[in-house]
């Protein structure tokens, strides 16, 4: 279970000013559900996910993962989440086996438990054949599979994906989306961010449209379509953020204030 | 606590493996002490030996100006197998400057007559100051002239019916009573602590950058931070690896230094009269200096870790670390200079204090008060640097500095 209540984050930027990256984001994501955070680049998705993964400390509001407060019990929170993003790279000089073992040990797993879980994941993801190859000699697809095994080794209750398919080819991206669905089927709580509208329609049970740091609309995919009177996710997004008029007006040189 | 130690151990093992697989880190740790030091000592020592030997064995060209003043003296000069006397030339200064002639001996006018009349004429030797062959030529000429001078002295004394000892009321001699290890310690004392301090630093630089700025650049820091490992354990694990590399580099250097000094002096003794000079120092002195170096390695490792953690990339880390290298080398260099001694104020200056105490230890003195003071003050600085690194690692604006 993921609960975000009025989560806010501001950064100090040059000149002593503060940039408000996230403002009052509230949502709940339940077990066995895929919850999507949809927004363009710079909307505040990564900051929100980083706060929930305890990489960043919120400047306002609160967040709970499986009942543990992200501010007060960050280590308990991290024990219960698997975090995967294009920014979570692998150690190039270690083999896939070593990387997965390392993260299993960091999660405090016993050697027997680690071996059993690793065997299960390596078989499911087909990692055995390249498990002893150094990560910097692996293909993108291989790395992706090792990353998945790395994020799942401790069998987390909650999975957080930050733009997991960004920069991947069709096959590697499909592998990820299959993996996300699989997580839902296993009853995990899945939170995932993307700017790809089609991914949301394909994967998510519920969506929050985030823009300029704030949630503009949220609900089930069908519910959103009904509310905005269109089926197309892209159209729903544009209507929810209400930016089309501005773009057109600026292009034609009209005053929009 | 136990969990924290276990996590630190897990991180240490992984980081060590990761670093040992990095060729660049290995090069900075192994290549420098294992190849560069013996090369400098044996190569440089051997080279200067060869240069010296060649210069000594070569015939040196000497010109005698106004040779007609004392043909007998010129003949004696020409009789020296090391000297080749050439015809006088008015451009002797240019010839010496262009190294075609090594030295010129100018006999004054009426030289012989003045000597016979008991006046004191002056012979001037023109040389190229600082040039090896020229000073060797001057030395050889001086030796011949001194022989001539003593010959005249003897004749005069005999003429007056006096024994040659008349002008030698007593003789002088120097005798070394210091044990060989102190002599060696004095010679090595200035250099060894300086070298070890620098190697401690160079051994730590690469792993420190790789494990912090390198992780940021490769994007693995975010992966690591999503694990439940406490941030302090991450810092301690990384720090221990940097520290190990720092100490290992210094140890390797000490080993190769010992081996190449031994090889160098044996080689020199076999080839030439090397006298009683010994570079031996007591093993306990070296071990003590090494022990003093441990907190210095901690200080360097923690400082380098903190500085490179702040950087966003390797390049940025290098920019920050270069000034630190100079700042750290300067006190070590000052301590290596002769005459700089440990004072209460200097005992507080990190790096400099260790180098100075190390110098004293290597000469066989064990001033326990200053040793303990320096050891604990360096420990204090080291602890502060480590604490600073942990603090930095807990700051998200440092970990996620926008590039």
Short mmCIF file of C-alpha atoms in Angstrom, two decimals, chain B residues 35-403:
data_model
loop_
_atom_site.label_atom_id
_atom_site.label_comp_id
_atom_site.label_asym_id
_atom_site.label_seq_id
_atom_site.Cartn_x
_atom_site.Cartn_y
_atom_site.Cartn_z
CA UNK B 35 57.78 0.38 -11.19
CA UNK B 36 58.33 4.08 -10.75
CA UNK B 37 60.16 3.99 -7.41
CA UNK B 38 62.76 1.34 -8.34
CA UNK B 39 63.13 3.06 -11.67
CA UNK B 40 63.85 6.39 -9.99
CA UNK B 41 66.23 4.99 -7.42
CA UNK B 42 68.13 2.39 -9.43
CA UNK B 43 67.75 4.17 -12.74
CA UNK B 44 68.57 7.64 -11.52
CA UNK B 45 71.29 6.45 -9.16
CA UNK B 46 72.80 4.24 -11.83
CA UNK B 47 72.58 6.99 -14.42
CA UNK B 48 74.36 9.56 -12.27
CA UNK B 49 76.97 6.93 -11.45
CA UNK B 50 77.57 6.24 -15.12
CA UNK B 51 77.70 9.97 -15.96
CA UNK B 52 80.21 10.57 -13.17
CA UNK B 53 82.34 7.64 -14.17
CA UNK B 54 82.39 8.67 -17.81
CA UNK B 55 83.31 12.25 -16.92
CA UNK B 56 86.09 11.06 -14.64
CA UNK B 57 87.59 8.66 -17.16
CA UNK B 58 87.55 11.17 -20.00
CA UNK B 59 90.66 13.26 -20.77
CA UNK B 60 89.92 16.86 -19.92
CA UNK B 61 91.15 19.67 -22.15
CA UNK B 62 93.12 22.37 -20.39
CA UNK B 63 94.71 25.50 -21.82
CA UNK B 64 97.69 27.24 -20.22
CA UNK B 65 97.87 30.98 -20.81
CA UNK B 66 101.37 32.43 -20.83
CA UNK B 67 102.88 28.95 -20.72
CA UNK B 68 106.32 30.41 -21.41
CA UNK B 69 106.40 31.72 -17.84
CA UNK B 70 107.02 28.20 -16.47
CA UNK B 71 107.56 25.48 -19.13
CA UNK B 72 108.44 22.91 -16.41
CA UNK B 73 105.06 23.42 -14.72
CA UNK B 74 103.28 23.07 -18.07
CA UNK B 75 105.12 19.82 -18.63
CA UNK B 76 103.98 18.52 -15.24
CA UNK B 77 100.38 19.41 -16.17
CA UNK B 78 100.73 17.64 -19.51
CA UNK B 79 102.18 14.62 -17.68
CA UNK B 80 98.88 14.09 -15.84
CA UNK B 81 97.05 11.30 -17.71
CA UNK B 82 93.65 12.96 -17.09
CA UNK B 83 94.68 16.24 -18.69
CA UNK B 84 95.33 17.19 -22.29
CA UNK B 85 97.08 20.53 -22.60
CA UNK B 86 96.21 22.50 -25.73
CA UNK B 87 97.72 25.61 -27.22
CA UNK B 88 96.76 28.96 -25.72
CA UNK B 89 94.11 31.03 -27.40
CA UNK B 90 93.02 34.57 -26.65
CA UNK B 91 89.38 33.45 -26.95
CA UNK B 92 89.74 31.06 -24.01
CA UNK B 93 86.56 32.41 -22.31
CA UNK B 94 84.44 31.63 -25.39
CA UNK B 95 86.07 28.23 -25.76
CA UNK B 96 85.25 27.36 -22.14
CA UNK B 97 81.69 28.67 -22.50
CA UNK B 98 81.20 26.54 -25.60
CA UNK B 99 82.72 23.58 -23.71
CA UNK B 100 85.47 23.01 -26.26
CA UNK B 101 88.00 23.64 -23.50
CA UNK B 102 87.25 22.56 -19.93
CA UNK B 103 89.47 24.98 -18.06
CA UNK B 104 92.22 27.55 -18.62
CA UNK B 105 95.21 28.11 -16.29
CA UNK B 106 96.55 31.68 -16.42
CA UNK B 107 100.16 32.01 -15.23
CA UNK B 108 100.94 35.58 -14.19
CA UNK B 109 103.78 37.53 -15.79
CA UNK B 110 107.27 36.79 -14.38
CA UNK B 111 105.76 33.87 -12.45
CA UNK B 112 109.01 31.97 -11.87
CA UNK B 113 111.07 35.04 -10.97
CA UNK B 114 108.45 36.23 -8.50
CA UNK B 115 108.29 32.82 -6.84
CA UNK B 116 112.07 32.76 -6.60
CA UNK B 117 112.08 36.27 -5.15
CA UNK B 118 109.66 35.16 -2.44
CA UNK B 119 106.72 37.17 -3.72
CA UNK B 120 103.30 35.48 -3.83
CA UNK B 121 102.02 35.50 -7.41
CA UNK B 122 98.47 34.25 -8.08
CA UNK B 123 97.56 31.59 -10.65
CA UNK B 124 93.94 31.91 -11.82
CA UNK B 125 91.98 28.90 -13.14
CA UNK B 126 89.15 29.90 -15.47
CA UNK B 127 86.18 27.51 -15.34
CA UNK B 128 82.57 27.05 -16.37
CA UNK B 129 80.89 27.16 -12.97
CA UNK B 130 78.47 24.31 -12.30
CA UNK B 131 79.57 22.31 -15.33
CA UNK B 132 80.76 18.85 -14.31
CA UNK B 133 83.71 18.39 -16.74
CA UNK B 134 84.96 21.91 -16.06
CA UNK B 135 85.00 21.45 -12.30
CA UNK B 136 86.68 18.05 -12.70
CA UNK B 137 89.34 19.71 -14.88
CA UNK B 138 89.84 22.47 -12.30
CA UNK B 139 90.17 19.83 -9.58
CA UNK B 140 92.84 17.96 -11.52
CA UNK B 141 94.74 21.17 -12.26
CA UNK B 142 94.54 22.22 -8.61
CA UNK B 143 95.91 18.87 -7.54
CA UNK B 144 98.91 19.20 -9.86
CA UNK B 145 99.52 22.80 -8.78
CA UNK B 146 99.23 21.91 -5.10
CA UNK B 147 101.84 19.19 -5.65
CA UNK B 148 104.10 21.79 -7.24
CA UNK B 149 103.47 24.18 -4.34
CA UNK B 150 104.34 21.52 -1.75
CA UNK B 151 107.51 20.72 -3.74
CA UNK B 152 108.67 24.36 -3.54
CA UNK B 153 107.74 24.43 0.19
CA UNK B 154 109.88 21.35 0.80
CA UNK B 155 112.83 22.86 -1.11
CA UNK B 156 112.60 26.09 0.89
CA UNK B 157 112.38 24.22 4.20
CA UNK B 158 115.37 22.06 3.24
CA UNK B 159 117.31 25.23 2.27
CA UNK B 160 116.67 26.63 5.73
CA UNK B 161 117.67 23.34 7.33
CA UNK B 162 114.14 22.61 8.56
CA UNK B 163 112.21 19.31 8.53
CA UNK B 164 109.10 19.07 6.33
CA UNK B 165 106.97 18.70 9.55
CA UNK B 166 108.01 22.24 10.53
CA UNK B 167 104.91 23.68 8.88
CA UNK B 168 102.61 20.89 10.12
CA UNK B 169 102.19 21.39 13.87
CA UNK B 170 99.26 18.92 13.94
CA UNK B 171 96.86 17.01 11.65
CA UNK B 172 93.05 16.76 11.60
CA UNK B 173 90.71 13.80 11.11
CA UNK B 174 86.99 13.12 11.34
CA UNK B 175 85.62 9.91 12.80
CA UNK B 176 81.93 8.89 12.64
CA UNK B 177 80.70 7.42 15.92
CA UNK B 178 76.97 7.29 15.11
CA UNK B 179 75.68 3.77 14.50
CA UNK B 180 75.09 3.02 10.81
CA UNK B 181 71.25 2.98 11.19
CA UNK B 182 71.31 6.57 12.51
CA UNK B 183 73.45 7.70 9.62
CA UNK B 184 71.09 5.95 7.22
CA UNK B 185 68.11 7.34 9.15
CA UNK B 186 69.42 10.86 8.80
CA UNK B 187 69.83 10.42 5.08
CA UNK B 188 66.46 8.71 4.62
CA UNK B 189 64.62 10.59 7.38
CA UNK B 190 64.00 13.61 5.23
CA UNK B 191 62.76 11.71 2.22
CA UNK B 192 60.96 8.61 3.49
CA UNK B 193 58.08 10.19 5.46
CA UNK B 194 57.54 12.63 2.59
CA UNK B 195 57.41 9.84 0.04
CA UNK B 196 55.07 7.72 2.17
CA UNK B 197 52.69 10.62 2.80
CA UNK B 198 52.47 11.32 -0.91
CA UNK B 199 51.94 7.67 -1.75
CA UNK B 200 49.19 7.41 0.87
CA UNK B 201 47.49 10.25 -0.95
CA UNK B 202 48.01 9.01 -4.51
CA UNK B 203 46.83 5.52 -3.53
CA UNK B 204 43.57 6.95 -2.20
CA UNK B 205 42.77 9.42 -4.97
CA UNK B 206 41.52 7.07 -7.64
CA UNK B 207 39.32 4.77 -5.53
CA UNK B 208 37.83 7.80 -3.73
CA UNK B 209 36.82 9.39 -7.03
CA UNK B 210 35.56 6.15 -8.51
CA UNK B 211 33.42 5.17 -5.54
CA UNK B 212 31.65 8.52 -5.31
CA UNK B 213 31.80 10.79 -8.36
CA UNK B 214 32.26 7.70 -10.54
CA UNK B 215 29.09 6.12 -9.11
CA UNK B 216 27.18 9.32 -9.75
CA UNK B 217 28.44 9.47 -13.31
CA UNK B 218 27.56 5.85 -14.02
CA UNK B 219 24.14 6.18 -12.34
CA UNK B 220 24.68 3.42 -9.80
CA UNK B 221 24.39 5.67 -6.75
CA UNK B 222 20.60 5.80 -7.05
CA UNK B 223 20.48 2.00 -7.25
CA UNK B 224 22.53 1.76 -4.07
CA UNK B 225 20.50 4.38 -2.22
CA UNK B 226 17.25 2.49 -2.81
CA UNK B 227 18.65 -0.41 -0.77
CA UNK B 228 17.93 -0.42 2.99
CA UNK B 229 21.66 0.01 3.78
CA UNK B 230 22.02 2.95 6.19
CA UNK B 231 23.87 5.86 4.58
CA UNK B 232 26.54 5.78 7.29
CA UNK B 233 27.28 2.11 6.47
CA UNK B 234 27.65 3.02 2.79
CA UNK B 235 30.18 5.72 3.68
CA UNK B 236 32.10 3.44 6.07
CA UNK B 237 32.22 0.63 3.51
CA UNK B 238 33.50 2.94 0.79
CA UNK B 239 35.89 4.66 3.17
CA UNK B 240 37.44 1.35 4.23
CA UNK B 241 38.19 0.47 0.61
CA UNK B 242 39.83 3.84 -0.05
CA UNK B 243 41.81 3.50 3.19
CA UNK B 244 42.96 -0.01 2.25
CA UNK B 245 44.20 1.18 -1.12
CA UNK B 246 45.99 4.10 0.50
CA UNK B 247 47.79 1.86 3.00
CA UNK B 248 48.47 -0.87 0.44
CA UNK B 249 50.09 1.67 -1.89
CA UNK B 250 52.32 2.94 0.91
CA UNK B 251 53.21 -0.62 1.99
CA UNK B 252 54.05 -1.66 -1.55
CA UNK B 253 56.14 1.47 -1.93
CA UNK B 254 57.98 0.77 1.30
CA UNK B 255 58.75 -2.74 0.11
CA UNK B 256 60.00 -1.68 -3.29
CA UNK B 257 61.90 1.24 -1.80
CA UNK B 258 63.70 -1.09 0.60
CA UNK B 259 64.47 -3.57 -2.16
CA UNK B 260 65.70 -0.98 -4.63
CA UNK B 261 67.81 0.85 -2.03
CA UNK B 262 69.40 -2.46 -1.08
CA UNK B 263 69.99 -3.29 -4.74
CA UNK B 264 71.28 0.21 -5.46
CA UNK B 265 73.81 0.33 -2.62
CA UNK B 266 75.01 -3.23 -3.31
CA UNK B 267 75.52 -2.29 -6.93
CA UNK B 268 77.44 0.85 -6.02
CA UNK B 269 79.60 -0.95 -3.47
CA UNK B 270 80.48 -3.58 -6.02
CA UNK B 271 81.51 -1.00 -8.60
CA UNK B 272 83.19 1.70 -6.58
CA UNK B 273 84.56 2.64 -3.23
CA UNK B 274 81.33 3.56 -1.49
CA UNK B 275 83.00 3.99 1.88
CA UNK B 276 81.15 3.35 5.11
CA UNK B 277 77.93 4.97 3.93
CA UNK B 278 74.95 2.88 4.90
CA UNK B 279 71.28 3.45 4.17
CA UNK B 280 70.14 0.90 6.71
CA UNK B 281 67.42 1.99 9.17
CA UNK B 282 66.05 -0.10 12.00
CA UNK B 283 62.89 -2.05 11.12
CA UNK B 284 61.21 -0.88 14.34
CA UNK B 285 61.69 2.76 13.26
CA UNK B 286 60.13 2.07 9.88
CA UNK B 287 57.25 0.19 11.53
CA UNK B 288 56.65 3.13 13.90
CA UNK B 289 56.59 5.61 11.05
CA UNK B 290 54.12 3.37 9.28
CA UNK B 291 51.91 3.24 12.36
CA UNK B 292 51.90 7.04 12.46
CA UNK B 293 50.88 7.00 8.84
CA UNK B 294 47.64 5.09 9.57
CA UNK B 295 45.69 8.13 10.83
CA UNK B 296 47.14 10.15 7.94
CA UNK B 297 45.73 7.58 5.52
CA UNK B 298 42.37 7.80 7.35
CA UNK B 299 42.46 11.59 7.06
CA UNK B 300 43.30 11.53 3.34
CA UNK B 301 40.74 8.82 2.56
CA UNK B 302 37.91 10.60 4.36
CA UNK B 303 38.84 13.99 2.89
CA UNK B 304 39.11 12.67 -0.65
CA UNK B 305 35.84 10.77 -0.25
CA UNK B 306 34.03 13.89 0.96
CA UNK B 307 35.47 16.10 -1.76
CA UNK B 308 34.78 13.74 -4.62
CA UNK B 309 31.32 12.97 -3.27
CA UNK B 310 30.52 16.61 -3.74
CA UNK B 311 31.54 16.45 -7.41
CA UNK B 312 29.05 15.50 -10.09
CA UNK B 313 31.57 13.76 -12.32
CA UNK B 314 35.11 12.48 -12.50
CA UNK B 315 36.23 15.61 -14.21
CA UNK B 316 34.78 17.82 -11.51
CA UNK B 317 36.31 15.61 -8.82
CA UNK B 318 39.72 15.94 -10.44
CA UNK B 319 39.35 19.72 -10.45
CA UNK B 320 38.60 19.70 -6.72
CA UNK B 321 41.31 17.20 -5.81
CA UNK B 322 44.26 18.78 -7.63
CA UNK B 323 44.55 21.70 -5.17
CA UNK B 324 44.25 19.26 -2.26
CA UNK B 325 47.23 17.32 -3.63
CA UNK B 326 49.33 20.49 -3.54
CA UNK B 327 48.04 21.48 -0.09
CA UNK B 328 48.89 18.03 1.25
CA UNK B 329 52.28 17.78 -0.44
CA UNK B 330 53.48 21.17 0.71
CA UNK B 331 53.76 20.36 4.45
CA UNK B 332 55.36 17.01 3.62
CA UNK B 333 57.87 18.83 1.44
CA UNK B 334 58.59 21.43 4.14
CA UNK B 335 59.28 18.61 6.59
CA UNK B 336 61.71 17.02 4.14
CA UNK B 337 63.84 20.16 4.12
CA UNK B 338 66.89 20.02 6.38
CA UNK B 339 66.75 22.09 9.55
CA UNK B 340 62.94 22.08 10.02
CA UNK B 341 62.31 20.68 13.50
CA UNK B 342 59.16 19.76 15.42
CA UNK B 343 57.82 22.62 17.56
CA UNK B 344 54.58 22.69 19.62
CA UNK B 345 52.89 24.76 16.89
CA UNK B 346 54.10 22.58 14.02
CA UNK B 347 52.93 19.50 15.96
CA UNK B 348 49.38 20.73 15.32
CA UNK B 349 49.75 21.02 11.55
CA UNK B 350 48.38 17.84 9.98
CA UNK B 351 50.72 15.92 7.66
CA UNK B 352 53.65 18.20 8.53
CA UNK B 353 53.64 16.94 12.14
CA UNK B 354 53.71 13.29 11.07
CA UNK B 355 56.50 13.92 8.59
CA UNK B 356 58.57 15.72 11.23
CA UNK B 357 58.07 13.09 13.92
CA UNK B 358 58.79 10.42 11.30
CA UNK B 359 62.08 12.15 10.56
CA UNK B 360 63.09 11.97 14.23
CA UNK B 361 62.04 8.35 14.56
CA UNK B 362 64.09 7.33 11.54
CA UNK B 363 67.21 8.86 13.07
CA UNK B 364 66.70 6.56 16.05
CA UNK B 365 65.05 9.00 18.46
CA UNK B 366 61.68 8.13 19.97
CA UNK B 367 60.28 11.31 21.55
CA UNK B 368 57.21 9.60 23.03
CA UNK B 369 55.37 12.77 24.10
CA UNK B 370 55.34 14.36 20.63
CA UNK B 371 54.73 10.97 18.97
CA UNK B 372 51.57 10.39 20.99
CA UNK B 373 50.46 13.99 20.59
CA UNK B 374 50.89 13.85 16.81
CA UNK B 375 49.20 10.45 16.60
CA UNK B 376 46.12 11.52 18.54
CA UNK B 377 45.80 14.94 16.93
CA UNK B 378 45.92 13.30 13.50
CA UNK B 379 43.30 10.77 14.69
CA UNK B 380 41.12 13.70 15.69
CA UNK B 381 41.47 15.37 12.28
CA UNK B 382 40.77 12.02 10.61
CA UNK B 383 37.61 11.47 12.68
CA UNK B 384 36.40 14.96 11.81
CA UNK B 385 36.96 14.33 8.10
CA UNK B 386 35.09 11.02 8.27
CA UNK B 387 32.22 12.63 10.14
CA UNK B 388 32.13 15.30 7.43
CA UNK B 389 31.92 12.64 4.73
CA UNK B 390 28.98 10.94 6.52
CA UNK B 391 27.21 14.31 6.87
CA UNK B 392 27.68 15.01 3.17
CA UNK B 393 26.34 11.57 2.27
CA UNK B 394 23.15 12.38 4.16
CA UNK B 395 22.57 15.53 2.14
CA UNK B 396 20.31 14.97 -0.83
CA UNK B 397 21.45 18.22 -2.48
CA UNK B 398 24.95 16.71 -2.61
CA UNK B 399 23.84 13.26 -3.74
CA UNK B 400 21.49 14.53 -6.40
CA UNK B 401 23.25 17.68 -7.56
CA UNK B 402 21.76 18.55 -10.92
CA UNK B 403 24.32 18.24 -13.67
#
